[in-house]
Every structure is written in structure tokens, then in C-alpha cells.
Short mmCIF file of C-alpha atoms and ligand atoms in Angstrom, two decimals:
data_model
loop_
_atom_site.label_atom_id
_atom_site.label_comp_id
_atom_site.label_asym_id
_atom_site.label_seq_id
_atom_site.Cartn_x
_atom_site.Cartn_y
_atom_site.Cartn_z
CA UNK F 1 -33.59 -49.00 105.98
CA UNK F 2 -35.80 -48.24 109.07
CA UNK F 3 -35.27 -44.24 108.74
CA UNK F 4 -36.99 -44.43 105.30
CA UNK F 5 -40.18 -47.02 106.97
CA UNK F 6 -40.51 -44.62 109.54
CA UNK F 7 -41.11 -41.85 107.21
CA UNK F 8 -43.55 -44.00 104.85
CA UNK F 9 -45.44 -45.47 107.73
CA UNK F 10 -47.98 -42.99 109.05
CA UNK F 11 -48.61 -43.47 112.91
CA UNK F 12 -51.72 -44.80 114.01
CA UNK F 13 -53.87 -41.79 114.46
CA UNK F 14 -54.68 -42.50 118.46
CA UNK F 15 -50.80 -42.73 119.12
CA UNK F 16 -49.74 -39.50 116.87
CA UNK F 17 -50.03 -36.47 119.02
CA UNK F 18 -50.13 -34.75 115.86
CA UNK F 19 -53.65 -37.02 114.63
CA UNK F 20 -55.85 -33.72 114.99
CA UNK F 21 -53.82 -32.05 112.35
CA UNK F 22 -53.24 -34.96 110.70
CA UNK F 23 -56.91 -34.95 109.99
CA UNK F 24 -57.01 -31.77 109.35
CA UNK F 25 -54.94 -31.75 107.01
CA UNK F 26 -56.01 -34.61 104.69
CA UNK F 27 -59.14 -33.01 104.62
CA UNK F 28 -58.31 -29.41 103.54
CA UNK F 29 -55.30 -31.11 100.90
CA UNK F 30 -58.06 -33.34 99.78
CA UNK F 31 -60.53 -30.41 99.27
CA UNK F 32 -57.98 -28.04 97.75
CA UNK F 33 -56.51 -30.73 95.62
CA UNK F 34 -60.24 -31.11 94.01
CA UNK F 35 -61.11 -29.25 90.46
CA UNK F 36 -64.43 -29.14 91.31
CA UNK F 37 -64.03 -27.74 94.77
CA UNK F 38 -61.73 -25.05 93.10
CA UNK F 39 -64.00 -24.18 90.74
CA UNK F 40 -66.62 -23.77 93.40
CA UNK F 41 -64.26 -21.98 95.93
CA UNK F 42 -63.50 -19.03 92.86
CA UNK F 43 -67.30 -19.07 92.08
CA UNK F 44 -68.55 -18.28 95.88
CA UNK F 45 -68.46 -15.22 97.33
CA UNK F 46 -66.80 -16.04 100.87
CA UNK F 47 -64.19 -17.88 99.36
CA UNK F 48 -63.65 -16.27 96.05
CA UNK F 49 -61.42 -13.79 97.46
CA UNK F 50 -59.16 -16.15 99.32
CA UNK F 51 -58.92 -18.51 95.99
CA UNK F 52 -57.63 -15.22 94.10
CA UNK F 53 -55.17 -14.37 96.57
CA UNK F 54 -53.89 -18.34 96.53
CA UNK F 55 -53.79 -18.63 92.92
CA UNK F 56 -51.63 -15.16 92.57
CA UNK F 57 -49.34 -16.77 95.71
CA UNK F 58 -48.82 -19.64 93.16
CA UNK F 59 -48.53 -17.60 90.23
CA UNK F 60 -45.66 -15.66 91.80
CA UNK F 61 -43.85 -18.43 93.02
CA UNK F 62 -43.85 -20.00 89.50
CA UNK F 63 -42.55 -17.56 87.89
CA UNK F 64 -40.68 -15.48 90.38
CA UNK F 65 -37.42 -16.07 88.58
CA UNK F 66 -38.82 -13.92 85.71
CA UNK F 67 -39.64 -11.34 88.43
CA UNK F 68 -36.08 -11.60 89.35
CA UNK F 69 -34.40 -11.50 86.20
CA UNK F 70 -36.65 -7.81 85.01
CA UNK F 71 -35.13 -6.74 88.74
CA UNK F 72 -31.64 -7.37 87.23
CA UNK F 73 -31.68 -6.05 83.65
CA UNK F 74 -33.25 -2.79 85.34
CA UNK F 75 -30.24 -2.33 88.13
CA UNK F 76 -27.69 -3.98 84.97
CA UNK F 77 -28.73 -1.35 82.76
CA UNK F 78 -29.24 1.23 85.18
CA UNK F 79 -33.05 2.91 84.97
CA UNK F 80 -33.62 3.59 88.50
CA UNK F 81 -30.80 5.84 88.41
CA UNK F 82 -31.53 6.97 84.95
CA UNK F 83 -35.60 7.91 86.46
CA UNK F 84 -33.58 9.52 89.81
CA UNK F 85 -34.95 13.24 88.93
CA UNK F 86 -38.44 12.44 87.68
CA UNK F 87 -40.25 10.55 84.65
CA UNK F 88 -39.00 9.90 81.16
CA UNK F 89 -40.19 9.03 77.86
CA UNK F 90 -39.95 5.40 76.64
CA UNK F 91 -37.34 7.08 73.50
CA UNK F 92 -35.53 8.97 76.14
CA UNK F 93 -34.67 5.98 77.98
CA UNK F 94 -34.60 3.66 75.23
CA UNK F 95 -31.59 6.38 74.03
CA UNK F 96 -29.72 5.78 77.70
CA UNK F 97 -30.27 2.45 78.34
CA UNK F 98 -28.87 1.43 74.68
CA UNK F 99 -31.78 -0.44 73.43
CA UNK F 100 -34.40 -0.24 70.97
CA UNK F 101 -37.95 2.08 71.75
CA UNK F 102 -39.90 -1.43 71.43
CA UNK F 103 -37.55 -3.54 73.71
CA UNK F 104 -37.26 -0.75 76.32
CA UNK F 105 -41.25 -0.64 76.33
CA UNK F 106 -41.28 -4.39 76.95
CA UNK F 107 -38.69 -3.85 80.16
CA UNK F 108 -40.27 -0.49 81.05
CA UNK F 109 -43.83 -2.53 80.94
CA UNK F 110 -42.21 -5.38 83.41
CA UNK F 111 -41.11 -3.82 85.54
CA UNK F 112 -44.20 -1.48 85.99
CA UNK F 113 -45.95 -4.63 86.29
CA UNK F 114 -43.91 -5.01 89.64
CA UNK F 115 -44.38 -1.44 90.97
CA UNK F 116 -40.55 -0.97 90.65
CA UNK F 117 -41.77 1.57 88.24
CA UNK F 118 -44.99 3.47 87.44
CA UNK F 119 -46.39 4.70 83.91
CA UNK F 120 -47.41 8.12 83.69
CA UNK F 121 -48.55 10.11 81.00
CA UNK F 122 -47.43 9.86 77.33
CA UNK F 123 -45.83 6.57 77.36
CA UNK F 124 -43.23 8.32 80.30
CA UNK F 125 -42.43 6.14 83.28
CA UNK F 126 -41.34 7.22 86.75
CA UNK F 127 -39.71 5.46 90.01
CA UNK F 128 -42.60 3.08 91.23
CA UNK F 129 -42.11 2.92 94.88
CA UNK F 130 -40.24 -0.33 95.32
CA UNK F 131 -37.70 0.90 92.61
CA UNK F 132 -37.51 4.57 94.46
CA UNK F 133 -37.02 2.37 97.96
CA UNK F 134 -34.49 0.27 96.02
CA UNK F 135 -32.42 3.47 95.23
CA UNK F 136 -32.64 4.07 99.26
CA UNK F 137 -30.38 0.64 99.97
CA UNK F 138 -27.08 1.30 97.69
CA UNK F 139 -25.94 -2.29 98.76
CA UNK F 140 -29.51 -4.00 97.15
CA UNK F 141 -28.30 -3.36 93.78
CA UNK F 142 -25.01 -4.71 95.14
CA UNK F 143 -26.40 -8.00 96.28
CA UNK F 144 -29.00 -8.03 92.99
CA UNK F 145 -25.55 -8.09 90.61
CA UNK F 146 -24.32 -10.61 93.05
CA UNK F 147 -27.35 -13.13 92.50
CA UNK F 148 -26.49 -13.84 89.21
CA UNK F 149 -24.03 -16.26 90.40
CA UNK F 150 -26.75 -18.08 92.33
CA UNK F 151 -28.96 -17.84 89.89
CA UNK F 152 -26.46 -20.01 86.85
CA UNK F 153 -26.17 -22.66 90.38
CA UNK F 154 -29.97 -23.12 90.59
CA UNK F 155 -30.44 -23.52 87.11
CA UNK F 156 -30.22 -27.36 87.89
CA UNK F 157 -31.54 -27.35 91.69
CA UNK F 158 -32.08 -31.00 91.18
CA UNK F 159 -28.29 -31.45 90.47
CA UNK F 160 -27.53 -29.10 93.02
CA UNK F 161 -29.46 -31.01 96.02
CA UNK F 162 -28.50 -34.16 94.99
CA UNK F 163 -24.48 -33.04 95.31
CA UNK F 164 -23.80 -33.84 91.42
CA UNK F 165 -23.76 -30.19 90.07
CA UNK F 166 -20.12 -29.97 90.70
CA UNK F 167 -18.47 -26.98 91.88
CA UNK F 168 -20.64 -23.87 92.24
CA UNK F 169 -20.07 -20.06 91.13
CA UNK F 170 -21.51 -19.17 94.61
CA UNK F 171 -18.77 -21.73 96.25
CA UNK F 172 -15.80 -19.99 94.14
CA UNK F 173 -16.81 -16.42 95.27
CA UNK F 174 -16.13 -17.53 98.90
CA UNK F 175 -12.93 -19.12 99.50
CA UNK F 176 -13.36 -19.78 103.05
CA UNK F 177 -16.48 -22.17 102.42
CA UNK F 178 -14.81 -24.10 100.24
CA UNK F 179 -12.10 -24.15 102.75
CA UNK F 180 -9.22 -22.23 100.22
CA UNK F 181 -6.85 -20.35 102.91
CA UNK F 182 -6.56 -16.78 102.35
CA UNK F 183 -3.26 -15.55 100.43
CA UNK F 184 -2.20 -14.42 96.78
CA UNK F 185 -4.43 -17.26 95.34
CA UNK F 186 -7.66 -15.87 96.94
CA UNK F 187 -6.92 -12.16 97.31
CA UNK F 188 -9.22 -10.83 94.13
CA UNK F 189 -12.02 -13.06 95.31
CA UNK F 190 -11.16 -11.52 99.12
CA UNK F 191 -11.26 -8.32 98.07
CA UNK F 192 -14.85 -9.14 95.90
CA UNK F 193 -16.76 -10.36 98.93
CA UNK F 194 -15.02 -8.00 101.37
CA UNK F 195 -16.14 -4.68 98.84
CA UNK F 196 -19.66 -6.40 98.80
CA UNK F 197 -20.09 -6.98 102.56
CA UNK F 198 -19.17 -3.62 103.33
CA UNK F 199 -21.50 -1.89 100.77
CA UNK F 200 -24.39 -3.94 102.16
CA UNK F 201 -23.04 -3.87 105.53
CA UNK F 202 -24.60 -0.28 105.73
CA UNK F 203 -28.52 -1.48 105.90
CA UNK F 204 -27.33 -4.12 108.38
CA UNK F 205 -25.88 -1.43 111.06
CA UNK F 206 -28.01 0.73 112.07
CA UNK F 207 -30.32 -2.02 112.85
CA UNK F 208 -28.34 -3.87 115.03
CA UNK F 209 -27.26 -0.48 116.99
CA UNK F 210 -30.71 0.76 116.94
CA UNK F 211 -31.74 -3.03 118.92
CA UNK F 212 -28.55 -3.19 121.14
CA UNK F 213 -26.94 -0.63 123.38
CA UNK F 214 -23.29 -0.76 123.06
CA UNK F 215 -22.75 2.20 125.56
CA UNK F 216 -22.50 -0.39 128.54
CA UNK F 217 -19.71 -1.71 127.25
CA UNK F 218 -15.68 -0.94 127.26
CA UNK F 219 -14.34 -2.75 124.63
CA UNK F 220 -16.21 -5.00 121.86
CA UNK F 221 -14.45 -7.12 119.62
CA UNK F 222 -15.93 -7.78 116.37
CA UNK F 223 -15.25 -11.61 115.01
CA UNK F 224 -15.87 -12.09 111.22
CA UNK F 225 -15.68 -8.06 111.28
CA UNK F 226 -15.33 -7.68 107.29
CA UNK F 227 -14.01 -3.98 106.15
CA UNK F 228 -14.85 -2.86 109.37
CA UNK F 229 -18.21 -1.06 107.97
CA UNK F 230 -19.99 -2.27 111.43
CA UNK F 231 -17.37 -1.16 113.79
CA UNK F 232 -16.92 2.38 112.19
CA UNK F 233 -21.25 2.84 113.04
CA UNK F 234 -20.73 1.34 116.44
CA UNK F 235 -17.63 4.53 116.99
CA UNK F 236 -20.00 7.31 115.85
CA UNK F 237 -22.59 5.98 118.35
CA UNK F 238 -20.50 5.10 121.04
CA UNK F 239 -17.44 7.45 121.44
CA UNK F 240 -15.43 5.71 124.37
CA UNK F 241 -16.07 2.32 123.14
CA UNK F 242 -12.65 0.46 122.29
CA UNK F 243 -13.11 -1.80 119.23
CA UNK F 244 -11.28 -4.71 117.58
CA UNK F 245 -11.68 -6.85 114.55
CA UNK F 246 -10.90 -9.83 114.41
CA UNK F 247 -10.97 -11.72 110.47
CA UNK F 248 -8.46 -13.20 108.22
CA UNK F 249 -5.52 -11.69 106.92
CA UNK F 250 -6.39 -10.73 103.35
CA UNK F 251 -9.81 -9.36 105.07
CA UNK F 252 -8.24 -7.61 108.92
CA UNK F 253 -5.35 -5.86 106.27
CA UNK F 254 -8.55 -4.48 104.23
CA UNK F 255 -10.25 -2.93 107.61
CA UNK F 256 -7.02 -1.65 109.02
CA UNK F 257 -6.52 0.71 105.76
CA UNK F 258 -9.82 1.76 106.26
CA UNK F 259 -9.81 2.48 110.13
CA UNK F 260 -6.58 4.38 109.46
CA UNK F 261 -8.88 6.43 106.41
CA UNK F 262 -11.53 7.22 108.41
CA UNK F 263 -9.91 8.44 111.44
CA UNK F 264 -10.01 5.54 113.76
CA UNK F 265 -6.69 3.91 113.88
CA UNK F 266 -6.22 4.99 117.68
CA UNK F 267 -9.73 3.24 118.60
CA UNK F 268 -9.87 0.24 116.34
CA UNK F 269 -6.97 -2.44 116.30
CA UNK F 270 -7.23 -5.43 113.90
CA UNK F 271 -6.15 -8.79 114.87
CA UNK F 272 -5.71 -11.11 111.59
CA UNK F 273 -6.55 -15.04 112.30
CA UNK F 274 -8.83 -18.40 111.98
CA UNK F 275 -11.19 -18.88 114.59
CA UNK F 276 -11.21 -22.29 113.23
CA UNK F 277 -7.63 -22.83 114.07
CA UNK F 278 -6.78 -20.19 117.30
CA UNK F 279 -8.56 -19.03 120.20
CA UNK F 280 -10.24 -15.70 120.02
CA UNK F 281 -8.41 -12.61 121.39
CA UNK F 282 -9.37 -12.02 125.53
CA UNK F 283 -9.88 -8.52 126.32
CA UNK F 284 -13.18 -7.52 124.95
CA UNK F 285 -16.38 -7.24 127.39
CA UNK F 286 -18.53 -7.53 124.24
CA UNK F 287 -18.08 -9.81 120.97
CA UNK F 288 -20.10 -9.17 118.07
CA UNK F 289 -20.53 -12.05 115.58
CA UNK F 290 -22.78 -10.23 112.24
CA UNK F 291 -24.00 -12.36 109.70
CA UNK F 292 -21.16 -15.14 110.63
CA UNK F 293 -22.62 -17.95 111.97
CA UNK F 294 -24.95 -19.18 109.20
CA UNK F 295 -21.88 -19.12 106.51
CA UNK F 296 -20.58 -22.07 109.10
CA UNK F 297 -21.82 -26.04 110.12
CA UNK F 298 -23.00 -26.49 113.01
CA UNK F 299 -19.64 -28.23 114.50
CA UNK F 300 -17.53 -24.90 113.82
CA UNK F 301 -20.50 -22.99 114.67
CA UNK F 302 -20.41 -24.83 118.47
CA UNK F 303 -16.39 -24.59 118.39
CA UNK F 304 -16.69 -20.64 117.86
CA UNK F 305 -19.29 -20.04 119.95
CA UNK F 306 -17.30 -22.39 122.63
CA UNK F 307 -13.82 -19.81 121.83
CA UNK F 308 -16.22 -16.65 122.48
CA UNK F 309 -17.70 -18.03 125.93
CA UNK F 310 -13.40 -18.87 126.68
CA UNK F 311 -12.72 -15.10 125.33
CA UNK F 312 -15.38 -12.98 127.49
CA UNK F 313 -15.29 -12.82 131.29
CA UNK F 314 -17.92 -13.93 133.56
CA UNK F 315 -20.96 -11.36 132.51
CA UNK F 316 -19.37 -10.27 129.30
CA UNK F 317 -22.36 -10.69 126.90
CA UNK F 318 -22.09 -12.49 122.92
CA UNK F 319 -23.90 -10.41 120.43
CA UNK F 320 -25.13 -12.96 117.14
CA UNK F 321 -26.99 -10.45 114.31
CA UNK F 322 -28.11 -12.23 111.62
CA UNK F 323 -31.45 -13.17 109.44
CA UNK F 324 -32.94 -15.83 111.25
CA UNK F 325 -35.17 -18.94 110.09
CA UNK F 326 -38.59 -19.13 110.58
CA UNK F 327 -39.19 -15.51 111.53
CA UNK F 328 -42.83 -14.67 111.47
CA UNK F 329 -43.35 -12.78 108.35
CA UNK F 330 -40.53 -13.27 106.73
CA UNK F 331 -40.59 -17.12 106.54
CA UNK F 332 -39.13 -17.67 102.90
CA UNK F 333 -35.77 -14.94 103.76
CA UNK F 334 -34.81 -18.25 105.70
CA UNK F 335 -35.17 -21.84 104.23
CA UNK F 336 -36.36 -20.35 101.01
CA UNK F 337 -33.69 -18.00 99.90
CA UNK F 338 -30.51 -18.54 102.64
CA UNK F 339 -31.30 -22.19 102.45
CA UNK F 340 -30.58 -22.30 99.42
CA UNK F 341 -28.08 -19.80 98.89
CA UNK F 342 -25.63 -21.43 101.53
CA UNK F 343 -26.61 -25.02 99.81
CA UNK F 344 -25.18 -23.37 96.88
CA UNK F 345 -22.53 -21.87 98.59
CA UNK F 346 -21.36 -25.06 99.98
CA UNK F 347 -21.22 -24.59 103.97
CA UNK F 348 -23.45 -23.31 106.40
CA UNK F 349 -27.46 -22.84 107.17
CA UNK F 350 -30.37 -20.63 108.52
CA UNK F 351 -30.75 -21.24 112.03
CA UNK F 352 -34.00 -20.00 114.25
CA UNK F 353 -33.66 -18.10 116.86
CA UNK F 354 -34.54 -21.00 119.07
CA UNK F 355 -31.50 -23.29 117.40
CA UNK F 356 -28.72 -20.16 118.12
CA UNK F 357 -29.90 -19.81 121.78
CA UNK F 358 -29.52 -23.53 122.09
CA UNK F 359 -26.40 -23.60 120.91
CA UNK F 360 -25.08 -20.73 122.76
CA UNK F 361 -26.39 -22.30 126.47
CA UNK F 362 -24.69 -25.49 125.14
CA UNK F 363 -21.19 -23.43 124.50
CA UNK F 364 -21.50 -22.70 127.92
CA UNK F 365 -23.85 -19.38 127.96
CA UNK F 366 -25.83 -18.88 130.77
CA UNK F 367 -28.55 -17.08 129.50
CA UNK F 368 -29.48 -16.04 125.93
CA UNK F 369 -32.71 -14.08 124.27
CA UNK F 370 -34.01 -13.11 121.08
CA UNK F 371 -34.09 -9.42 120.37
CA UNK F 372 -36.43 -8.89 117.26
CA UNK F 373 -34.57 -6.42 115.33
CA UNK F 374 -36.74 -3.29 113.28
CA UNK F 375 -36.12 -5.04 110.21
CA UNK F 376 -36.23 -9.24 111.00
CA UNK F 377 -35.85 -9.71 107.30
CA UNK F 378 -32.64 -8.57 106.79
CA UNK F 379 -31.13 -9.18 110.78
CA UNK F 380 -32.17 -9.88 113.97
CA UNK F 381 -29.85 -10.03 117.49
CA UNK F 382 -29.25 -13.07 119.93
CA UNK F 383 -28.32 -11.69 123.12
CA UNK F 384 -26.31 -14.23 125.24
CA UNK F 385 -24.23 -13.68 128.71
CA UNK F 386 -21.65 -15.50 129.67
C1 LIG L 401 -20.57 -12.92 105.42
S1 LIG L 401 -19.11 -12.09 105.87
C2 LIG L 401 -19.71 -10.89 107.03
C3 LIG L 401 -18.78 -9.74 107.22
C4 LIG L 401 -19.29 -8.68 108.19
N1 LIG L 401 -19.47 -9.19 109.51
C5 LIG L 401 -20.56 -8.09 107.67
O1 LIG L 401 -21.64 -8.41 108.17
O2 LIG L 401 -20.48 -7.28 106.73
C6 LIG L 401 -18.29 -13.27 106.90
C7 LIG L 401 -16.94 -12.81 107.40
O3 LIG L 401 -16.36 -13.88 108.19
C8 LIG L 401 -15.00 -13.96 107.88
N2 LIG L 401 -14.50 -15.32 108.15
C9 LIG L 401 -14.85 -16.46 107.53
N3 LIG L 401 -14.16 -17.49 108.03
C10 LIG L 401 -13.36 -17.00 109.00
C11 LIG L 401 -12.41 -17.57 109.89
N4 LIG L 401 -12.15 -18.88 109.85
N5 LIG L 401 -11.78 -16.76 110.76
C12 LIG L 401 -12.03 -15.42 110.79
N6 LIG L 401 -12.94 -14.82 109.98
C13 LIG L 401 -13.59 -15.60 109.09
C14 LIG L 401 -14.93 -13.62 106.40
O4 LIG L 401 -13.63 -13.26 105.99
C15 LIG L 401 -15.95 -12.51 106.29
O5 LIG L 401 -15.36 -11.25 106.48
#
């Protein structure tokens, strides 16, 4: 098994480009690794700081899932809403959220702990100001309900990585990863992740609009487009644009009702299809892709991104918004939660920015760019012309 020597065998430091962090490394692993040089590091005053601040990093990543799980009983049971118009006893909420003064202390406690809430006088408790910026996103509770089903896959991540968990609950809420064609067998679960990726779709928007300028466009398809939620902010930016989603049938009927609600049946067609098994629609001098391509392999990622560069004329530009791996600041959004939500899930992966533009020159783009979005956790924009 060479692959696995290669790994075990260290190179010789003076062939190793890498040597001087090689070194570097060993050393600081070896000191950190030490009891005695912790002990010393939380004793002295230049380093006791930085010891604190590593030890809480730790400490959260421990026991983040406990973090998580106060997050969910609070939007499950409701008490941001329920503190909405200003503090409330401990009994007053223990009365609305159906649970005993003691056990609604213990919750109330947690998630003050968090700064989701905040204690004020009299054993009351108000909005803390990550649960008053929570209210702020009504797809985050959305998405918090939805982790539940990622949560019951993880509970084994061993048996998850090594492929002998067996099917996941993440994998059955998304047909198309598992490769289930839409139709009356998949409609409720179509019409679950359709409802969520519009409700969520909202924080993703304005983002992407407020990065790129649609206005130099005519038309812009959207491929993947969902309910539509996207295209309907890209019309009340840009008037004359003409739009079209494309998505599969269960999904393009879902938008169409919705265009036709809101107003914007003349503007917005839908087109209902695979782009794993048809071309994309020509006619658009714009193609959107929004959180799409990580849901896919790379081999239908380079097929789709192959059918866009067939679909846009010469100059017609390919617009990929989605969280990207390895963005500076927001490292663990990528391999540490989308990593291991799409492992779960079954298909896909975070890509960096660097991978997408790659793969776009490779489908044929001719030039391609990062465009760090306001908000790189949640989406950022790959800008590519064909
Ligand atoms: C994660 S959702 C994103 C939806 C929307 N763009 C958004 O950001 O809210 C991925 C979308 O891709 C669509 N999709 C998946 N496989 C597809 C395929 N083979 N052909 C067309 N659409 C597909 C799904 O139906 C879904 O609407």
C-alpha cells in the first residue's frame, strides 16, 4: 500500500519544502502537549491570557452540542418569541412554555449562559442579543428545527465516516442526493425542503444582490432556483430584468404558483428539468447557480458547469453564491459544519473559492473571480465569464 507509506514516512527535513514548519510545529505541539508547560503558560502573565482563551476554544468545542441542543429547546418551545415585547418572570414563562418554575430556570439559566438571553432583575429574563438577532433571521429558527435530523446522523460520526451508519435522516429529507426522481413518491419531502429553502432563502438574497449588479443584464436564468424566493428579490431590484427558473418538476410547479401570487407571472417563466440529464435552457445572458453546487460531486458539478458555459453566449457571465470553504473567519461554516452536513447528506462538498474558479476555467470559462460577499458565512459569489 504505497499511499498509506507515503503518509507514515515523514520526508527528510532538507527535501520537505515544508521542513521550517515542520519544525515548527513539533516544537510548539511538543510544548503545548506538556503539563508542566501548561501549567506554567496559565501561571505567567504574557501567556496566561492566551492559555484562557485556548482552554475556553476547547471547552466550547467539547461541548458545543450541549450549546446546540439549549439553542433548540429555546426556538422548540418558543421563548424568544415569548420575550419579543420585553422581560419576563421565570413563573411567567415557566406558565407559557409548559414547564415547571425549576426546569424553566435551568433553560432560562443556559441559555443566558450563551447571551441568547440576559437576566434582569427579580429572577426576569430578557432577549440577550444573539437571541434578539436570532428573531431578526425568521429562516435560523427554520434551519435550527431542521438540525435535528443531523444531529440523530452524528450521533455515531464514527459509523457515519466509515459508510456503516446506513441510511441517514439528512439523506431521506433530500431525494435528489440520494438520487430518488421527483414524483408522487417524493412530493411531501419536495415540498419540506422547497418551504425550508425559501424561508431561509430570504438572508441569502439580499446579499448576493447587494455583491452583484444584475442591472447589466437582460435576462438571467436561475438553475436550482427553489420557490423562486431569489428571483422575486432580483424583480424588485431590477425591473426590466427577464427571469427564468429552471428546477425539477415537483420544485419549478412550486415557484410557478408563487410567481403567479406575487405578481410576476409575465416576467418569470419556469422551465421544469434535470440538469443531470438535459442541457440547460439558451436564452439567458446571466445564470445564477445559489447554494447548488456544493449539494453535487465534483463530476456533476464539472458536467453543470460545462451545460452553463454551452447555455450563455460569448460574454454572458455564470453567477455561483454559496458558503465557501476555508473563508477567513469563518473557517469551521466550511469543513466543520457543511462538511459534515453533506457527508451526512450523502452527496456533495464545500469547495474554496479557489476549487470553484478552477473548475469553472476548466468548464470552459474564461475568466472567473471571487467576490467576498457582506456576510462570507452564510454566501459568497464566484463571478465567471464565458
Ligand atoms: C439547496 S436547494 C437551493 C434552492 C435555492 N437556490 C435556494 O438557494 O434557496 C438546491 C436546489 O437544486 C435543485 N436541484 C437538485 N438537483 C437538481 C437537478 N438535477 N436539476 C434541477 N434542479 C435540481 C433542488 O430541487 C433545489 O431546489
Amino acid at each position: 500500500m504505497p499511499a498509506q507509506t507515503d503518509a507514515l514516512t515523514p520526508l527528510p527535513p532538507e527535501r520537505s519544502p515544508w521542513s521550517l514548519k515542520r519544525w515548527w510545529l513539533r516544537f510548539r505541539n511538543g510544548r503545548l502537549m506538556d503539563p508542566g508547560f501548561q501549567a506554567w503558560a496559565a501561571s505567567f502573565p504574557l501567556t496566561r491570557g492566551i492559555a484562557k482563551a485556548r482552554a475556553r476554544q476547547l471547552f466550547d468545542i467539547a461541548v458545543g452540542f450541549s450549546y446546540a441542543r439549549i439553542l433548540s429547546a429555546c426556538v422548540e418551545l418558543n421563548v424568544f418569541e415569548q420575550l419579543r415585547d420585553g422581560p419576563l418572570t421565570t413563573t411567567a414563562m415557566a406558565g407559557r412554555l409548559g414547564l415547571s418554575p425549576e426546569r424553566a430556570r435551568t433553560l432560562l439559566k443556559a441559555a443566558a449562559s450563551l447571551q441568547l438571553l440576559e437576566a434582569v432583575e427579580a429572577d426576569s429574563f430578557a432577549l440577550g442579543e444573539l437571541g434578539a438577532a436570532l428573531l431578526g433571521n425568521p429562516g435560523l429558527p427554520e434551519m435550527i428545527r431542521h438540525h435535528s435530523l443531523l444531529y440523530q446522523d452524528l450521533m455515531d460520526p464514527v459509523a457515519l465516516l466509515r459508510d456503516t451508519a446506513g441510511p441517514t435522516a439528512v439523506g431521506g429529507y433530500w431525494p435528489y442526493a440520494e438520487g430518488r426522481p421527483p414524483g408522487p413518491d417524493t412530493a411531501p419531502e419536495i415540498a419540506a425542503y422547497s418551504s425550508l429553502m425559501g424561508k431561509t432563502q430570504a438572508m441569502i438574497a439580499g446579499h448576493v444582490i447587494a455583491a452583484y449588479d444584475f442591472s447589466r443584464h437582460r435576462a438571467l436564468m436561475d438553475v436550482g432556483g427553489g420557490e423562486g424566493v431569489f428571483l422575486s428579490e432580483v424583480a424588485k431590484m431590477v425591473p426590466n430584468l427577464n427571469l427564468t427558473l429552471f428546477d425539477l418538476p415537483g420544485v419549478a410547479d412550486r415557484a410557478r404558483t408563487r410567481f403567479a401570487e406575487q405578481g410576476l407571472a409575465d416576467r418569470a417563466q419556469t422551465i421544469a428539468g434535470s440538469f443531470k440529464e438535459q442541457p440547460l435552457p439558451l436564452g439567458a445572458d446571466a445564470i445564477s447557480f445559489v447554494r447548488v453546487l456544493h449539494d453535487h460531486d465534483d463530476a456533476p458539478v464539472a458536467h453543470l458547469l460545462r451545460a452553463a458555459h454551452a447555455a450563455l453566449p460569448p460574454g454572458g457571465t455564470l453567477v455561483i453564491a454559496e458558503p465557501l470553504a476555508q473563508t477567513p473567519g469563518a473557517e469551521p461554516m466550511g469543513h466543520g459544519y457543511f462538511g459534515m452536513y453533506l457527508l451526512a447528506m450523502g452527496s456533495g462538498r464545500p469547495r474554496t473559492a479557489d476549487e470553484l474558479i478552477a473548475m469553472t476555467r476548466d468548464a470552459g470559462f474564461r475568466s472567473a473571480r471571487l467576490v467576498p460577499g457582506r456576510a462570507p458565512l452564510l454566501v459568497q459569489l464566484i463571478v465567471a465569464v464565458a
